[in-house]
Amino acid sequence: MTGKESVDDKLKAFELGAVDYVNKPFQVADFEARILSQLRHKRSRDNAEAAQLLEQKRTHEELSRISKAVDSTSDAVCLLDGAGCSHYVNCAFQQLFQTTLNSVQQPGSVARLFRKPESWPLIWNSCKAGTPWSGEIEVLTANEQGVMTLCRADPVSGIDGSTGGVVMIFTDISQRKRLESELLFLANCDPLTGLFNRRYFDEHLETAVLEAKRGSRSYLLYLDLDNFKVVNDCVGHAAGDRLLIEISRILVKNTREGDKVAPFWW
């Protein structure tokens, strides 16, 4: 409140932080109305600021919960920006690849973690086009050890709807692949010699017979080990097993790729 009425004085007062300017003499009713108006504006600003702080707190808590959940998952998670630079990796990612966030922040760093880096453009271009990608990818740890993973890459939309980045999730399936390989071996191979078992051989023999009827040519060679029972009886079954293993090794060594060798136990 002042008796000065010059425009310069008013401008200087507002520059110093005044919210209103009242000249003397003044009307009490006008003065009270100004005060009430400023109080209402202040209350509105305070409520807006309180609501904004509450929303920020909720957002922070939600992000904190999400971060803890992602850090707790056993899957390796990596978040890349639009340039292909990583700006977040969870604990499982660091453990799987035996690396840190700083090591994968440069463009192309994630591609170098693949056994076949040429797979990276296919994944990246698919996500940039807005299409998720998933498939089995063999990755490399810090000591160049290969680990088979199920990889899923999803585009992250920016504010304008464009692809602003990519989130990648790696699930270690190396144990599952080993079990699948073992089951496949047990289903198709003889556990003693490692040769194809009789069931597998019979299936291919039937196929060869059908193909022969259509003009294709195949050959069947049958080898009989005479007096093998004498070996088992004289020096024991363990020696007989070693003999079978050695004979199998010789046969595989002297056959061509694509030939099928199988034992026939009677």
PDB file of C-alpha atoms in Angstrom:
ATOM      1  CA  MET A   1       0.000   0.000   0.000  1.00  0.00           C
ATOM      2  CA  THR A   2       1.447   3.312  -1.044  1.00  0.00           C
ATOM      3  CA  GLY A   3       0.575   6.827  -1.973  1.00  0.00           C
ATOM      4  CA  LYS A   4       2.765   6.661  -5.092  1.00  0.00           C
ATOM      5  CA  GLU A   5       0.844   6.352  -8.311  1.00  0.00           C
ATOM      6  CA  SER A   6       3.549   6.390 -11.000  1.00  0.00           C
ATOM      7  CA  VAL A   7       3.632   3.440 -13.415  1.00  0.00           C
ATOM      8  CA  ASP A   8       7.365   2.952 -12.809  1.00  0.00           C
ATOM      9  CA  ASP A   9       6.777   2.524  -9.086  1.00  0.00           C
ATOM     10  CA  LYS A  10       4.085  -0.050  -9.768  1.00  0.00           C
ATOM     11  CA  LEU A  11       6.272  -1.997 -12.201  1.00  0.00           C
ATOM     12  CA  LYS A  12       9.176  -1.966  -9.742  1.00  0.00           C
ATOM     13  CA  ALA A  13       6.902  -3.243  -6.974  1.00  0.00           C
ATOM     14  CA  PHE A  14       5.715  -6.158  -9.127  1.00  0.00           C
ATOM     15  CA  GLU A  15       9.305  -6.967 -10.119  1.00  0.00           C
ATOM     16  CA  LEU A  16      10.150  -7.187  -6.399  1.00  0.00           C
ATOM     17  CA  GLY A  17       7.407  -9.797  -5.907  1.00  0.00           C
ATOM     18  CA  ALA A  18       4.250  -7.838  -5.099  1.00  0.00           C
ATOM     19  CA  VAL A  19       0.994  -9.588  -5.983  1.00  0.00           C
ATOM     20  CA  ASP A  20      -1.139  -6.459  -5.869  1.00  0.00           C
ATOM     21  CA  TYR A  21      -0.708  -2.683  -5.661  1.00  0.00           C
ATOM     22  CA  VAL A  22      -3.040  -0.452  -3.648  1.00  0.00           C
ATOM     23  CA  ASN A  23      -2.925   3.352  -3.728  1.00  0.00           C
ATOM     24  CA  LYS A  24      -3.992   5.615  -0.910  1.00  0.00           C
ATOM     25  CA  PRO A  25      -6.604   6.757  -0.262  1.00  0.00           C
ATOM     26  CA  PHE A  26      -8.482   3.453  -0.654  1.00  0.00           C
ATOM     27  CA  GLN A  27     -11.961   2.083  -0.054  1.00  0.00           C
ATOM     28  CA  VAL A  28     -12.170  -0.445   2.786  1.00  0.00           C
ATOM     29  CA  ALA A  29     -14.585  -2.675   0.868  1.00  0.00           C
ATOM     30  CA  ASP A  30     -12.277  -2.652  -2.176  1.00  0.00           C
ATOM     31  CA  PHE A  31      -9.268  -3.417   0.032  1.00  0.00           C
ATOM     32  CA  GLU A  32     -11.053  -6.338   1.728  1.00  0.00           C
ATOM     33  CA  ALA A  33     -12.157  -7.728  -1.640  1.00  0.00           C
ATOM     34  CA  ARG A  34      -8.544  -7.651  -2.859  1.00  0.00           C
ATOM     35  CA  ILE A  35      -7.374  -9.491   0.264  1.00  0.00           C
ATOM     36  CA  LEU A  36     -10.079 -12.154  -0.026  1.00  0.00           C
ATOM     37  CA  SER A  37      -9.311 -12.616  -3.706  1.00  0.00           C
ATOM     38  CA  GLN A  38      -5.606 -13.144  -2.990  1.00  0.00           C
ATOM     39  CA  LEU A  39      -6.429 -15.601  -0.206  1.00  0.00           C
ATOM     40  CA  ARG A  40      -8.643 -17.615  -2.577  1.00  0.00           C
ATOM     41  CA  HIS A  41      -5.879 -17.668  -5.203  1.00  0.00           C
ATOM     42  CA  LYS A  42      -3.340 -18.735  -2.595  1.00  0.00           C
ATOM     43  CA  ARG A  43      -5.629 -21.497  -1.343  1.00  0.00           C
ATOM     44  CA  SER A  44      -6.126 -22.728  -4.913  1.00  0.00           C
ATOM     45  CA  ARG A  45      -2.357 -22.701  -5.552  1.00  0.00           C
ATOM     46  CA  ASP A  46      -1.689 -24.499  -2.272  1.00  0.00           C
ATOM     47  CA  ASN A  47      -4.281 -27.161  -3.108  1.00  0.00           C
ATOM     48  CA  ALA A  48      -2.838 -27.597  -6.592  1.00  0.00           C
ATOM     49  CA  GLU A  49       0.696 -27.886  -5.231  1.00  0.00           C
ATOM     50  CA  ALA A  50      -0.438 -30.369  -2.582  1.00  0.00           C
ATOM     51  CA  ALA A  51      -2.205 -32.467  -5.222  1.00  0.00           C
ATOM     52  CA  GLN A  52       0.872 -32.360  -7.449  1.00  0.00           C
ATOM     53  CA  LEU A  53       3.146 -33.398  -4.571  1.00  0.00           C
ATOM     54  CA  LEU A  54       0.760 -36.228  -3.677  1.00  0.00           C
ATOM     55  CA  GLU A  55       0.715 -37.419  -7.303  1.00  0.00           C
ATOM     56  CA  GLN A  56       4.500 -37.230  -7.491  1.00  0.00           C
ATOM     57  CA  LYS A  57       4.729 -39.252  -4.271  1.00  0.00           C
ATOM     58  CA  ARG A  58       2.339 -41.874  -5.632  1.00  0.00           C
ATOM     59  CA  THR A  59       4.256 -42.028  -8.907  1.00  0.00           C
ATOM     60  CA  HIS A  60       7.544 -42.378  -7.055  1.00  0.00           C
ATOM     61  CA  GLU A  61       6.131 -45.149  -4.866  1.00  0.00           C
ATOM     62  CA  GLU A  62       4.703 -46.948  -7.894  1.00  0.00           C
ATOM     63  CA  LEU A  63       7.998 -46.684  -9.777  1.00  0.00           C
ATOM     64  CA  SER A  64       9.800 -47.903  -6.680  1.00  0.00           C
ATOM     65  CA  ARG A  65       7.506 -50.949  -6.456  1.00  0.00           C
ATOM     66  CA  ILE A  66       7.965 -51.683 -10.160  1.00  0.00           C
ATOM     67  CA  SER A  67      11.734 -51.288  -9.860  1.00  0.00           C
ATOM     68  CA  LYS A  68      11.855 -53.657  -6.884  1.00  0.00           C
ATOM     69  CA  ALA A  69       9.674 -56.163  -8.709  1.00  0.00           C
ATOM     70  CA  VAL A  70      11.868 -56.033 -11.832  1.00  0.00           C
ATOM     71  CA  ASP A  71      15.027 -56.303  -9.732  1.00  0.00           C
ATOM     72  CA  SER A  72      13.570 -59.319  -7.927  1.00  0.00           C
ATOM     73  CA  THR A  73      12.626 -61.255 -11.069  1.00  0.00           C
ATOM     74  CA  SER A  74      14.873 -64.085 -12.236  1.00  0.00           C
ATOM     75  CA  ASP A  75      14.651 -62.867 -15.844  1.00  0.00           C
ATOM     76  CA  ALA A  76      17.318 -60.493 -17.126  1.00  0.00           C
ATOM     77  CA  VAL A  77      15.797 -57.124 -18.094  1.00  0.00           C
ATOM     78  CA  CYS A  78      17.411 -54.358 -20.132  1.00  0.00           C
ATOM     79  CA  LEU A  79      15.836 -51.038 -21.133  1.00  0.00           C
ATOM     80  CA  LEU A  80      17.270 -49.239 -24.174  1.00  0.00           C
ATOM     81  CA  ASP A  81      16.537 -45.759 -25.458  1.00  0.00           C
ATOM     82  CA  GLY A  82      15.809 -44.820 -29.065  1.00  0.00           C
ATOM     83  CA  ALA A  83      19.519 -44.761 -29.918  1.00  0.00           C
ATOM     84  CA  GLY A  84      20.088 -48.287 -28.628  1.00  0.00           C
ATOM     85  CA  CYS A  85      21.865 -47.182 -25.443  1.00  0.00           C
ATOM     86  CA  SER A  86      21.029 -49.087 -22.258  1.00  0.00           C
ATOM     87  CA  HIS A  87      19.963 -46.894 -19.359  1.00  0.00           C
ATOM     88  CA  TYR A  88      18.646 -49.615 -17.048  1.00  0.00           C
ATOM     89  CA  VAL A  89      19.542 -53.256 -16.332  1.00  0.00           C
ATOM     90  CA  ASN A  90      18.270 -55.305 -13.402  1.00  0.00           C
ATOM     91  CA  CYS A  91      20.264 -57.517 -11.048  1.00  0.00           C
ATOM     92  CA  ALA A  92      19.496 -60.694 -13.009  1.00  0.00           C
ATOM     93  CA  PHE A  93      20.908 -59.077 -16.173  1.00  0.00           C
ATOM     94  CA  GLN A  94      24.149 -58.215 -14.398  1.00  0.00           C
ATOM     95  CA  GLN A  95      24.407 -61.744 -13.003  1.00  0.00           C
ATOM     96  CA  LEU A  96      23.628 -63.484 -16.303  1.00  0.00           C
ATOM     97  CA  PHE A  97      26.062 -61.449 -18.389  1.00  0.00           C
ATOM     98  CA  GLN A  98      28.499 -60.771 -15.538  1.00  0.00           C
ATOM     99  CA  THR A  99      28.519 -57.089 -16.472  1.00  0.00           C
ATOM    100  CA  THR A 100      27.345 -53.680 -15.248  1.00  0.00           C
ATOM    101  CA  LEU A 101      25.162 -50.918 -16.665  1.00  0.00           C
ATOM    102  CA  ASN A 102      28.226 -48.848 -17.584  1.00  0.00           C
ATOM    103  CA  SER A 103      29.465 -51.645 -19.830  1.00  0.00           C
ATOM    104  CA  VAL A 104      26.346 -51.659 -22.020  1.00  0.00           C
ATOM    105  CA  GLN A 105      25.519 -47.965 -22.276  1.00  0.00           C
ATOM    106  CA  GLN A 106      27.113 -47.440 -25.679  1.00  0.00           C
ATOM    107  CA  PRO A 107      25.098 -48.088 -28.875  1.00  0.00           C
ATOM    108  CA  GLY A 108      25.605 -51.678 -30.051  1.00  0.00           C
ATOM    109  CA  SER A 109      26.804 -52.919 -26.662  1.00  0.00           C
ATOM    110  CA  VAL A 110      23.871 -55.305 -26.267  1.00  0.00           C
ATOM    111  CA  ALA A 111      24.447 -56.753 -29.758  1.00  0.00           C
ATOM    112  CA  ARG A 112      27.964 -57.758 -28.728  1.00  0.00           C
ATOM    113  CA  LEU A 113      26.452 -59.952 -26.013  1.00  0.00           C
ATOM    114  CA  PHE A 114      24.953 -62.236 -28.687  1.00  0.00           C
ATOM    115  CA  ARG A 115      26.781 -65.290 -30.017  1.00  0.00           C
ATOM    116  CA  LYS A 116      25.564 -64.157 -33.438  1.00  0.00           C
ATOM    117  CA  PRO A 117      25.577 -60.309 -33.447  1.00  0.00           C
ATOM    118  CA  GLU A 118      23.912 -60.343 -36.859  1.00  0.00           C
ATOM    119  CA  SER A 119      20.661 -61.229 -35.060  1.00  0.00           C
ATOM    120  CA  TRP A 120      20.560 -57.749 -33.507  1.00  0.00           C
ATOM    121  CA  PRO A 121      19.405 -55.730 -36.585  1.00  0.00           C
ATOM    122  CA  LEU A 122      16.452 -58.093 -37.028  1.00  0.00           C
ATOM    123  CA  ILE A 123      15.364 -57.587 -33.409  1.00  0.00           C
ATOM    124  CA  TRP A 124      15.988 -53.824 -33.368  1.00  0.00           C
ATOM    125  CA  ASN A 125      14.301 -53.105 -36.719  1.00  0.00           C
ATOM    126  CA  SER A 126      11.276 -55.173 -35.732  1.00  0.00           C
ATOM    127  CA  CYS A 127      10.830 -53.152 -32.522  1.00  0.00           C
ATOM    128  CA  LYS A 128      11.456 -49.816 -34.270  1.00  0.00           C
ATOM    129  CA  ALA A 129       8.614 -50.761 -36.608  1.00  0.00           C
ATOM    130  CA  GLY A 130       6.402 -51.293 -33.546  1.00  0.00           C
ATOM    131  CA  THR A 131       6.390 -55.109 -33.705  1.00  0.00           C
ATOM    132  CA  PRO A 132       7.504 -57.213 -30.706  1.00  0.00           C
ATOM    133  CA  TRP A 133      10.122 -59.905 -31.349  1.00  0.00           C
ATOM    134  CA  SER A 134      10.729 -63.171 -29.521  1.00  0.00           C
ATOM    135  CA  GLY A 135      12.931 -66.192 -30.101  1.00  0.00           C
ATOM    136  CA  GLU A 136      15.783 -68.284 -28.776  1.00  0.00           C
ATOM    137  CA  ILE A 137      19.116 -66.457 -28.674  1.00  0.00           C
ATOM    138  CA  GLU A 138      22.480 -67.734 -27.464  1.00  0.00           C
ATOM    139  CA  VAL A 139      24.227 -65.020 -25.454  1.00  0.00           C
ATOM    140  CA  LEU A 140      27.782 -64.738 -24.171  1.00  0.00           C
ATOM    141  CA  THR A 141      28.851 -64.110 -20.606  1.00  0.00           C
ATOM    142  CA  ALA A 142      31.998 -62.194 -19.655  1.00  0.00           C
ATOM    143  CA  ASN A 143      34.134 -65.352 -19.980  1.00  0.00           C
ATOM    144  CA  GLU A 144      32.718 -66.094 -23.473  1.00  0.00           C
ATOM    145  CA  GLN A 145      30.560 -68.914 -22.125  1.00  0.00           C
ATOM    146  CA  GLY A 146      27.451 -69.468 -24.215  1.00  0.00           C
ATOM    147  CA  VAL A 147      24.037 -69.453 -22.528  1.00  0.00           C
ATOM    148  CA  MET A 148      20.835 -70.261 -24.415  1.00  0.00           C
ATOM    149  CA  THR A 149      18.044 -67.814 -23.596  1.00  0.00           C
ATOM    150  CA  LEU A 150      14.498 -67.090 -24.627  1.00  0.00           C
ATOM    151  CA  CYS A 151      14.595 -63.429 -25.625  1.00  0.00           C
ATOM    152  CA  ARG A 152      11.619 -61.102 -25.897  1.00  0.00           C
ATOM    153  CA  ALA A 153      11.963 -57.546 -27.165  1.00  0.00           C
ATOM    154  CA  ASP A 154       9.059 -55.078 -26.969  1.00  0.00           C
ATOM    155  CA  PRO A 155       8.918 -51.516 -28.304  1.00  0.00           C
ATOM    156  CA  VAL A 156       8.384 -48.724 -25.767  1.00  0.00           C
ATOM    157  CA  SER A 157       6.154 -45.924 -27.066  1.00  0.00           C
ATOM    158  CA  GLY A 158       7.198 -42.302 -26.626  1.00  0.00           C
ATOM    159  CA  ILE A 159       4.909 -39.400 -25.734  1.00  0.00           C
ATOM    160  CA  ASP A 160       4.148 -38.742 -29.404  1.00  0.00           C
ATOM    161  CA  GLY A 161       3.343 -42.415 -30.051  1.00  0.00           C
ATOM    162  CA  SER A 162       6.627 -43.200 -31.802  1.00  0.00           C
ATOM    163  CA  THR A 163       8.971 -45.948 -30.601  1.00  0.00           C
ATOM    164  CA  GLY A 164      11.015 -44.339 -27.870  1.00  0.00           C
ATOM    165  CA  GLY A 165      13.020 -47.396 -26.901  1.00  0.00           C
ATOM    166  CA  VAL A 166      13.035 -51.145 -26.421  1.00  0.00           C
ATOM    167  CA  VAL A 167      12.705 -53.349 -23.349  1.00  0.00           C
ATOM    168  CA  MET A 168      14.447 -56.725 -23.621  1.00  0.00           C
ATOM    169  CA  ILE A 169      13.832 -59.728 -21.378  1.00  0.00           C
ATOM    170  CA  PHE A 170      16.149 -62.745 -21.346  1.00  0.00           C
ATOM    171  CA  THR A 171      15.077 -66.040 -19.739  1.00  0.00           C
ATOM    172  CA  ASP A 172      17.833 -68.578 -19.139  1.00  0.00           C
ATOM    173  CA  ILE A 173      16.650 -71.828 -20.777  1.00  0.00           C
ATOM    174  CA  SER A 174      20.032 -73.579 -20.864  1.00  0.00           C
ATOM    175  CA  GLN A 175      18.939 -76.191 -18.303  1.00  0.00           C
ATOM    176  CA  ARG A 176      15.733 -76.852 -20.240  1.00  0.00           C
ATOM    177  CA  LYS A 177      17.698 -77.251 -23.476  1.00  0.00           C
ATOM    178  CA  ARG A 178      20.076 -79.716 -21.782  1.00  0.00           C
ATOM    179  CA  LEU A 179      17.111 -81.751 -20.529  1.00  0.00           C
ATOM    180  CA  GLU A 180      15.544 -81.709 -23.996  1.00  0.00           C
ATOM    181  CA  SER A 181      18.837 -82.887 -25.493  1.00  0.00           C
ATOM    182  CA  GLU A 182      19.148 -85.670 -22.925  1.00  0.00           C
ATOM    183  CA  LEU A 183      15.561 -86.805 -23.495  1.00  0.00           C
ATOM    184  CA  LEU A 184      16.099 -86.747 -27.265  1.00  0.00           C
ATOM    185  CA  PHE A 185      19.258 -88.821 -26.850  1.00  0.00           C
ATOM    186  CA  LEU A 186      17.496 -91.363 -24.633  1.00  0.00           C
ATOM    187  CA  ALA A 187      14.601 -91.594 -27.089  1.00  0.00           C
ATOM    188  CA  ASN A 188      16.771 -92.136 -30.178  1.00  0.00           C
ATOM    189  CA  CYS A 189      20.092 -93.561 -29.006  1.00  0.00           C
ATOM    190  CA  ASP A 190      21.517 -96.624 -27.302  1.00  0.00           C
ATOM    191  CA  PRO A 191      22.839 -95.530 -23.882  1.00  0.00           C
ATOM    192  CA  LEU A 192      25.842 -97.897 -24.001  1.00  0.00           C
ATOM    193  CA  THR A 193      27.333 -97.228 -27.434  1.00  0.00           C
ATOM    194  CA  GLY A 194      25.771 -93.864 -28.258  1.00  0.00           C
ATOM    195  CA  LEU A 195      24.588 -95.286 -31.602  1.00  0.00           C
ATOM    196  CA  PHE A 196      21.023 -94.877 -32.828  1.00  0.00           C
ATOM    197  CA  ASN A 197      18.701 -97.371 -31.161  1.00  0.00           C
ATOM    198  CA  ARG A 198      16.733-100.030 -32.975  1.00  0.00           C
ATOM    199  CA  ARG A 199      13.449 -98.067 -32.982  1.00  0.00           C
ATOM    200  CA  TYR A 200      15.090 -95.055 -34.612  1.00  0.00           C
ATOM    201  CA  PHE A 201      16.900 -97.295 -37.113  1.00  0.00           C
ATOM    202  CA  ASP A 202      13.687 -99.181 -38.012  1.00  0.00           C
ATOM    203  CA  GLU A 203      11.930 -95.875 -38.785  1.00  0.00           C
ATOM    204  CA  HIS A 204      14.711 -94.802 -41.155  1.00  0.00           C
ATOM    205  CA  LEU A 205      14.842 -98.282 -42.677  1.00  0.00           C
ATOM    206  CA  GLU A 206      11.122 -98.109 -43.485  1.00  0.00           C
ATOM    207  CA  THR A 207      11.663 -94.689 -45.073  1.00  0.00           C
ATOM    208  CA  ALA A 208      14.568 -96.047 -47.146  1.00  0.00           C
ATOM    209  CA  VAL A 209      12.407 -98.963 -48.356  1.00  0.00           C
ATOM    210  CA  LEU A 210       9.616 -96.586 -49.428  1.00  0.00           C
ATOM    211  CA  GLU A 211      12.115 -94.352 -51.229  1.00  0.00           C
ATOM    212  CA  ALA A 212      13.634 -97.421 -52.932  1.00  0.00           C
ATOM    213  CA  LYS A 213      10.204 -98.264 -54.374  1.00  0.00           C
ATOM    214  CA  ARG A 214      10.240 -94.809 -55.988  1.00  0.00           C
ATOM    215  CA  GLY A 215      13.648 -95.409 -57.536  1.00  0.00           C
ATOM    216  CA  SER A 216      15.982 -94.179 -54.821  1.00  0.00           C
ATOM    217  CA  ARG A 217      18.899 -96.379 -53.835  1.00  0.00           C
ATOM    218  CA  SER A 218      20.149 -97.257 -50.361  1.00  0.00           C
ATOM    219  CA  TYR A 219      22.370 -99.949 -48.922  1.00  0.00           C
ATOM    220  CA  LEU A 220      21.974-102.087 -45.812  1.00  0.00           C
ATOM    221  CA  LEU A 221      25.060-103.611 -44.218  1.00  0.00           C
ATOM    222  CA  TYR A 222      24.622-106.145 -41.415  1.00  0.00           C
ATOM    223  CA  LEU A 223      27.572-107.114 -39.227  1.00  0.00           C
ATOM    224  CA  ASP A 224      27.393-110.080 -36.854  1.00  0.00           C
ATOM    225  CA  LEU A 225      29.813-110.432 -33.953  1.00  0.00           C
ATOM    226  CA  ASP A 226      30.431-114.178 -33.711  1.00  0.00           C
ATOM    227  CA  ASN A 227      31.125-115.759 -30.352  1.00  0.00           C
ATOM    228  CA  PHE A 228      30.572-112.499 -28.480  1.00  0.00           C
ATOM    229  CA  LYS A 229      29.127-114.520 -25.611  1.00  0.00           C
ATOM    230  CA  VAL A 230      32.588-116.015 -25.101  1.00  0.00           C
ATOM    231  CA  VAL A 231      33.965-112.538 -24.315  1.00  0.00           C
ATOM    232  CA  ASN A 232      31.303-111.939 -21.666  1.00  0.00           C
ATOM    233  CA  ASP A 233      31.778-115.397 -20.162  1.00  0.00           C
ATOM    234  CA  CYS A 234      35.586-115.324 -20.090  1.00  0.00           C
ATOM    235  CA  VAL A 235      36.515-111.727 -19.172  1.00  0.00           C
ATOM    236  CA  GLY A 236      33.209-110.355 -17.912  1.00  0.00           C
ATOM    237  CA  HIS A 237      30.374-108.154 -19.142  1.00  0.00           C
ATOM    238  CA  ALA A 238      32.310-104.938 -18.444  1.00  0.00           C
ATOM    239  CA  ALA A 239      34.976-106.057 -20.946  1.00  0.00           C
ATOM    240  CA  GLY A 240      32.204-106.994 -23.395  1.00  0.00           C
ATOM    241  CA  ASP A 241      30.714-103.508 -23.042  1.00  0.00           C
ATOM    242  CA  ARG A 242      34.095-101.895 -23.698  1.00  0.00           C
ATOM    243  CA  LEU A 243      34.462-104.040 -26.830  1.00  0.00           C
ATOM    244  CA  LEU A 244      31.051-102.944 -28.113  1.00  0.00           C
ATOM    245  CA  ILE A 245      31.885 -99.297 -27.459  1.00  0.00           C
ATOM    246  CA  GLU A 246      35.175 -99.582 -29.348  1.00  0.00           C
ATOM    247  CA  ILE A 247      33.557-101.371 -32.291  1.00  0.00           C
ATOM    248  CA  SER A 248      30.873 -98.677 -32.409  1.00  0.00           C
ATOM    249  CA  ARG A 249      33.521 -95.946 -32.431  1.00  0.00           C
ATOM    250  CA  ILE A 250      35.309 -97.619 -35.350  1.00  0.00           C
ATOM    251  CA  LEU A 251      32.077 -98.002 -37.332  1.00  0.00           C
ATOM    252  CA  VAL A 252      31.059 -94.353 -36.842  1.00  0.00           C
ATOM    253  CA  LYS A 253      34.560 -93.192 -37.776  1.00  0.00           C
ATOM    254  CA  ASN A 254      34.465 -95.133 -41.042  1.00  0.00           C
ATOM    255  CA  THR A 255      30.963 -94.240 -42.202  1.00  0.00           C
ATOM    256  CA  ARG A 256      29.811 -91.125 -44.005  1.00  0.00           C
ATOM    257  CA  GLU A 257      27.778 -88.241 -42.620  1.00  0.00           C
ATOM    258  CA  GLY A 258      24.142 -89.187 -43.025  1.00  0.00           C
ATOM    259  CA  ASP A 259      24.739 -92.941 -42.674  1.00  0.00           C
ATOM    260  CA  LYS A 260      22.865 -94.585 -39.831  1.00  0.00           C
ATOM    261  CA  VAL A 261      24.568 -97.083 -37.507  1.00  0.00           C
ATOM    262  CA  ALA A 262      22.562 -98.971 -34.888  1.00  0.00           C
ATOM    263  CA  PRO A 263      23.042-102.054 -32.696  1.00  0.00           C
ATOM    264  CA  PHE A 264      20.611-104.971 -32.792  1.00  0.00           C
ATOM    265  CA  TRP A 265      20.510-106.787 -29.455  1.00  0.00           C
ATOM    266  CA  TRP A 266      18.930-110.218 -29.389  1.00  0.00           C
TER     267      TRP A 266
END
